[in-house]
Amino acid sequence: MHKIIQKLFRMKNLIKDLGVYSHSLTEDGQNIIAYIMGTCTDSTVISWLQGATCQIEFLNVLLFVLENFGSIPEDLTRPDGRHIDIVFVAHGSIVDQFMPAGFLVPTPTIRDTILYSPWNCSIDSSAAFGIAQGNIQVTNREFYNTSNRLYCEPDPLPDHWNCMRESLHNTPGILLSPVTPEDEAWAFFHQFWMDRSMEIEDRIIIPYLVPQNMVNAFRQIPLYMFIFVISFVLMLSGKTATVHLAACLNRREESTLMPDEWRTQYAFTSDGTVMTVNMVTEMNSRLFIALRSLFDSQDRR
C-alpha cells in the first residue's frame, strides 16, 4: 500500500506541474509520459503512446479531464470513497480492429463502461438525453432507418445494455472525435463548461469539447485512451466510476467483416439505423437543445 501511495503522489506532483494545453511536448509533459510508459502494463496503451503526436494529444486530454473533475485532493492517503457516473458525449464511430472488452474497464477504479446502441447504429438526441440524465430504459428504445424512417429492430436484440464488465468477447474499436467550434453544439457545451453546470449530483457529463484556440491539438482518439486517462484521475481523486458513452457507433467505411462477426459481442444493425427512445420527459432543457444540435444533424460522423 505504501508503494501505491508513493506512486500516486509522484503522479500528482507531475500533473500539478503540467501547465496548460500545448501543441508541443514540454519537459513536464515528457516526465509524465515517461512515468506512464514505465509503470503501465497495458501494451496497447504503450503502443499508442509511442508517437510524439499521440503523446501531446494524451497530455491535452489529461488536462481536459482534470478540468472537468476539479482539484485533486492533497491527502491521497484518505480516499474520497465516492462512486460517480461519467457520461462522455462525442462524435463516435467504430472500426474493424477488435480488442478485448476489458480494455474499457482497465482498473478497479472503473466499475463498468456501458454502451447503449448496437454496433453500426447511431443515436439521436432523445437517446443521448436519456443516457446523459441516467433515466434511459431498455424497454423504451426504438430503431428506425434514416432512408425510409421505417422501424427496423435488430434481430436478435439483447434485453440489456452492452456492459463491458460482463462481456466475454472482443469489441470493435471505438473512435471519438471532438466537438469543434464549427459544430453548432460547441457554443452550447462551451457555455455549460463556463457555468460549471455539467454535473448532476454524482453524475458528470463530459462533452469532448475542443478549446477554441486549440482545435489542432485535439483529434480523433480511441475510447480506451479516454478510459485510461479517467482511471488515473480517479485513482488520484480516490473515487470509482461507471462510464457511460453517448456517441454514435456506426461504421465510417465499408467493413470486410460479416454481420455475424459483429453480433458475436452484442448486436449489429444495417447501415443508416438510428436508436431513439420513447420516453415522457421534460425536453426543453438547455442540455437537450445542445444534444439535438449535435446528434440530429444530417451529418452523422
C-alpha positions as a printed NumPy array, in Angstrom:
array([[  0.   ,   0.   ,   0.   ],
       [  2.879,   2.373,   0.831],
       [  4.343,   1.918,  -2.667],
       [  0.964,   2.63 ,  -4.242],
       [  0.605,   5.856,  -2.265],
       [  4.132,   6.872,  -3.284],
       [  3.266,   6.325,  -6.963],
       [  0.065,   8.357,  -6.604],
       [  1.958,  11.251,  -5.005],
       [  4.545,  11.085,  -7.77 ],
       [  1.825,  11.2  , -10.442],
       [  0.016,  14.006,  -8.631],
       [  3.148,  16.157,  -8.478],
       [  3.865,  15.582, -12.165],
       [  0.328,  16.542, -13.165],
       [  0.401,  19.63 , -10.913],
       [  3.299,  20.978, -12.985],
       [  1.786,  20.095, -16.355],
       [  0.649,  23.633, -17.135],
       [ -1.717,  24.449, -19.993],
       [ -2.789,  22.957, -23.322],
       [  0.079,  22.746, -25.752],
       [  0.927,  21.951, -29.366],
       [  4.329,  20.622, -28.297],
       [  5.781,  18.247, -25.732],
       [  7.074,  20.171, -22.724],
       [  9.612,  18.875, -20.234],
       [  6.888,  18.302, -17.64 ],
       [  4.835,  16.507, -20.272],
       [  7.802,  14.303, -21.136],
       [  8.175,  13.401, -17.462],
       [  4.517,  12.34 , -17.265],
       [  4.786,  10.237, -20.416],
       [  7.996,   8.631, -19.132],
       [  6.296,   7.832, -15.827],
       [  3.298,   6.231, -17.562],
       [  5.467,   4.293, -20.003],
       [  7.482,   2.983, -17.069],
       [  4.539,   1.942, -14.892],
       [  1.73 ,   0.969, -17.289],
       [  1.377,  -2.757, -18.039],
       [ -1.121,  -2.347, -20.916],
       [  0.79 ,  -2.977, -24.14 ],
       [ -1.946,  -1.354, -26.266],
       [ -1.707,   1.902, -24.323],
       [  2.097,   1.827, -24.539],
       [  1.933,   1.195, -28.293],
       [ -0.475,   4.111, -28.808],
       [  1.809,   6.422, -26.836],
       [  4.885,   5.722, -28.975],
       [  4.354,   8.671, -31.333],
       [  5.066,  12.263, -30.245],
       [  1.752,  13.47 , -31.69 ],
       [ -0.18 ,  10.913, -29.646],
       [  1.758,  11.891, -26.527],
       [  0.763,  15.54 , -26.981],
       [ -2.868,  14.53 , -27.535],
       [ -2.767,  12.338, -24.424],
       [ -1.479,  15.18 , -22.24 ],
       [ -4.086,  17.596, -23.591],
       [ -6.844,  15.062, -22.912],
       [ -5.431,  14.554, -19.411],
       [ -5.668,  18.307, -18.785],
       [ -9.141,  18.347, -20.283],
       [-10.362,  15.594, -17.944],
       [ -8.724,  17.217, -14.919],
       [-10.515,  20.491, -15.671],
       [-13.831,  18.644, -15.612],
       [-13.003,  16.947, -12.309],
       [-11.677,  19.928, -10.412],
       [ -8.777,  19.837,  -7.961],
       [ -7.003,  16.669,  -6.812],
       [ -7.141,  16.212,  -3.009],
       [ -3.967,  16.995,  -1.092],
       [ -4.137,  13.964,   1.2  ],
       [ -4.026,  10.887,  -1.034],
       [ -3.903,   8.558,   1.976],
       [ -7.608,   9.242,   2.579],
       [ -9.59 ,   8.134,  -0.492],
       [-12.754,  10.072,  -1.256],
       [-14.717,   6.824,  -1.499],
       [-17.467,   8.279,  -3.708],
       [-18.8  ,   6.439,  -6.715],
       [-19.749,   8.662,  -9.646],
       [-21.204,   8.241, -13.12 ],
       [-19.284,   9.801, -16.01 ],
       [-21.016,  10.424, -19.337],
       [-18.801,  11.03 , -22.378],
       [-20.523,  12.933, -25.194],
       [-18.784,  12.984, -28.575],
       [-18.912,  12.18 , -32.256],
       [-18.281,   8.45 , -32.467],
       [-17.557,   5.7  , -34.974],
       [-16.332,   2.106, -34.986],
       [-13.595,   0.293, -36.896],
       [-12.844,  -3.327, -37.75 ],
       [ -9.987,  -3.635, -35.29 ],
       [-11.341,  -5.751, -32.437],
       [ -9.976,  -5.66 , -28.889],
       [-10.845,  -7.233, -25.532],
       [-13.774,  -5.613, -23.742],
       [-11.528,  -5.473, -20.681],
       [ -9.643,  -2.56 , -22.265],
       [-12.694,  -0.439, -21.379],
       [-12.574,  -1.485, -17.697],
       [ -8.784,  -1.35 , -17.196],
       [ -8.563,  -0.777, -13.431],
       [-10.729,  -1.296, -10.325],
       [-11.492,   2.451, -10.363],
       [-13.681,   1.82 , -13.449],
       [-16.521,  -0.389, -12.259],
       [-18.045,  -0.628, -15.721],
       [-18.271,   1.022, -19.112],
       [-21.732,   0.931, -20.668],
       [-22.55 ,   1.267, -24.357],
       [-26.146,   1.769, -25.397],
       [-26.726,   1.287, -29.119],
       [-25.938,  -1.849, -31.166],
       [-22.863,  -1.832, -33.401],
       [-23.225,   0.197, -36.612],
       [-26.064,   2.188, -35.044],
       [-26.348,   5.949, -34.485],
       [-28.242,   7.6  , -31.649],
       [-30.46 ,  10.67 , -31.77 ],
       [-30.818,  13.461, -29.232],
       [-33.583,  11.687, -27.296],
       [-31.354,   8.669, -26.686],
       [-28.365,  10.887, -25.85 ],
       [-30.502,  12.892, -23.407],
       [-31.662,   9.706, -21.667],
       [-28.055,   8.496, -21.369],
       [-26.89 ,  11.854, -20.018],
       [-29.711,  12.068, -17.465],
       [-29.395,   8.415, -16.457],
       [-33.069,   7.595, -16.991],
       [-32.854,   5.674, -20.281],
       [-34.558,   2.255, -20.159],
       [-34.059,  -0.794, -22.384],
       [-37.816,  -1.117, -22.827],
       [-38.047,   2.433, -24.223],
       [-35.587,   2.046, -27.127],
       [-36.787,   2.123, -30.715],
       [-34.967,   1.9  , -34.057],
       [-35.595,   3.46 , -37.448],
       [-33.711,   3.8  , -40.713],
       [-32.814,   7.255, -41.967],
       [-33.587,   6.338, -45.586],
       [-37.271,   5.497, -45.048],
       [-37.99 ,   6.175, -41.337],
       [-39.334,   2.617, -41.033],
       [-38.998,   0.683, -37.793],
       [-36.091,  -1.75 , -38.023],
       [-35.29 ,  -3.554, -34.787],
       [-32.085,  -5.613, -34.818],
       [-32.623,  -9.372, -34.686],
       [-31.711, -10.623, -32.172],
       [-31.89 ,  -7.627, -29.839],
       [-30.411,  -8.181, -26.355],
       [-32.625,  -7.32 , -23.397],
       [-29.815,  -5.403, -21.694],
       [-27.308,  -2.651, -22.406],
       [-23.84 ,  -3.56 , -23.622],
       [-21.853,  -3.668, -20.361],
       [-18.13 ,  -4.167, -20.8  ],
       [-17.564,  -5.663, -17.343],
       [-19.8  ,  -8.61 , -18.254],
       [-18.629,  -9.077, -21.843],
       [-16.632, -12.197, -22.705],
       [-15.973, -11.204, -26.33 ],
       [-13.794,  -8.753, -28.196],
       [-15.368,  -5.454, -29.174],
       [-14.856,  -3.258, -32.25 ],
       [-12.549,  -0.311, -31.75 ],
       [-14.416,   2.895, -30.865],
       [-13.049,   6.248, -32.009],
       [-14.237,   9.541, -30.54 ],
       [-13.961,  12.829, -32.422],
       [-14.201,  16.181, -30.645],
       [-16.946,  18.773, -30.836],
       [-15.25 ,  21.744, -32.533],
       [-16.229,  25.414, -32.875],
       [-17.53 ,  24.512, -36.34 ],
       [-20.27 ,  22.427, -34.694],
       [-23.451,  24.229, -33.748],
       [-23.366,  22.337, -30.451],
       [-19.965,  23.755, -29.481],
       [-21.338,  27.094, -28.257],
       [-23.963,  25.35 , -26.091],
       [-21.465,  22.974, -24.467],
       [-18.87 ,  25.724, -24.045],
       [-21.409,  27.759, -22.072],
       [-22.145,  24.727, -19.892],
       [-18.416,  24.414, -19.236],
       [-18.118,  28.117, -18.352],
       [-21.084,  27.795, -15.971],
       [-19.666,  24.571, -14.464],
       [-23.163,  23.136, -14.858],
       [-22.407,  19.699, -16.33 ],
       [-22.613,  17.863, -13.01 ],
       [-25.91 ,  16.45 , -11.758],
       [-25.33 ,  15.221,  -8.196],
       [-22.89 ,  12.309,  -8.668],
       [-23.231,  12.302, -12.464],
       [-20.674,  14.26 , -14.53 ],
       [-21.376,  14.949, -18.208],
       [-18.156,  15.463, -20.185],
       [-18.538,  16.517, -23.815],
       [-15.319,  16.019, -25.792],
       [-15.056,  19.739, -26.415],
       [-12.109,  21.399, -28.149],
       [-10.855,  24.655, -26.578],
       [-11.444,  27.417, -29.13 ],
       [ -7.78 ,  28.243, -29.677],
       [ -6.559,  24.622, -29.656],
       [ -8.509,  22.997, -32.488],
       [ -5.425,  21.32 , -33.981],
       [ -4.367,  19.845, -30.631],
       [ -7.429,  17.602, -30.248],
       [ -8.169,  14.905, -32.789],
       [ -9.87 ,  11.55 , -33.045],
       [ -8.864,   9.37 , -30.115],
       [ -9.736,   5.78 , -29.089],
       [-12.292,   5.441, -26.319],
       [ -9.937,   3.166, -24.389],
       [ -7.457,   6.037, -24.07 ],
       [-10.147,   8.25 , -22.541],
       [-10.93 ,   5.425, -20.12 ],
       [ -7.237,   5.038, -19.307],
       [ -6.932,   8.764, -18.513],
       [-10.094,   8.667, -16.405],
       [ -8.791,   5.676, -14.428],
       [ -5.65 ,   7.637, -13.46 ],
       [ -7.611,  10.706, -12.41 ],
       [ -9.99 ,   8.548, -10.379],
       [ -7.057,   6.949,  -8.553],
       [ -5.74 ,  10.397,  -7.67 ],
       [ -9.215,  11.51 ,  -6.587],
       [ -9.911,   8.399,  -4.52 ],
       [-13.148,   7.738,  -6.413],
       [-14.63 ,   4.962,  -8.541],
       [-16.839,   5.471, -11.571],
       [-19.152,   3.89 , -14.101],
       [-18.569,   5.316, -17.573],
       [-21.461,   5.848, -19.993],
       [-20.977,   6.649, -23.679],
       [-23.356,   8.985, -25.538],
       [-21.992,   8.674, -29.074],
       [-22.921,   7.1  , -32.376],
       [-21.385,   3.683, -33.056],
       [-21.841,   3.49 , -36.815],
       [-19.182,   2.463, -39.338],
       [-17.481,   5.261, -41.214],
       [-16.371,   2.94 , -44.014],
       [-17.451,  -0.363, -45.506],
       [-16.375,  -3.275, -43.336],
       [-14.783,  -6.502, -44.513],
       [-16.473,  -8.348, -41.66 ],
       [-19.768, -10.192, -41.89 ],
       [-22.622,  -9.126, -39.561],
       [-22.378, -12.395, -37.608],
       [-18.874, -11.434, -36.506],
       [-20.16 ,  -8.163, -35.061],
       [-23.186,  -9.838, -33.442],
       [-20.939, -12.205, -31.514],
       [-20.297,  -9.485, -28.968],
       [-23.7  ,  -7.766, -28.848],
       [-25.911,  -6.823, -31.817],
       [-25.466,  -5.298, -35.268],
       [-27.762,  -3.086, -37.355],
       [-27.945,  -2.301, -41.045],
       [-26.395,   0.924, -42.341],
       [-28.403,   4.067, -41.603],
       [-30.067,   2.75 , -38.43 ],
       [-30.711,   5.149, -35.56 ],
       [-31.657,   4.346, -31.958],
       [-34.107,   6.646, -30.221],
       [-36.15 ,   6.319, -27.038],
       [-39.83 ,   6.737, -26.39 ],
       [-39.992,   8.491, -23.049],
       [-42.288,  11.032, -21.475],
       [-39.853,  13.556, -20.002],
       [-39.092,  17.255, -19.965],
       [-37.276,  18.019, -23.221],
       [-36.984,  21.818, -23.042],
       [-33.72 ,  21.932, -21.137],
       [-30.58 ,  23.584, -22.484],
       [-28.875,  20.199, -22.406],
       [-31.444,  18.666, -24.752],
       [-31.119,  21.614, -27.132],
       [-27.335,  21.119, -27.182],
       [-27.675,  17.382, -27.793],
       [-30.237,  17.965, -30.532],
       [-27.814,  20.238, -32.376],
       [-25.109,  17.555, -32.093],
       [-26.991,  14.333, -32.842],
       [-29.906,  15.32 , -35.059],
       [-27.965,  16.91 , -37.903],
       [-27.763,  15.293, -41.316],
       [-24.01 ,  14.772, -40.968],
       [-23.694,  11.805, -38.606],
       [-19.964,  11.398, -38.054]])
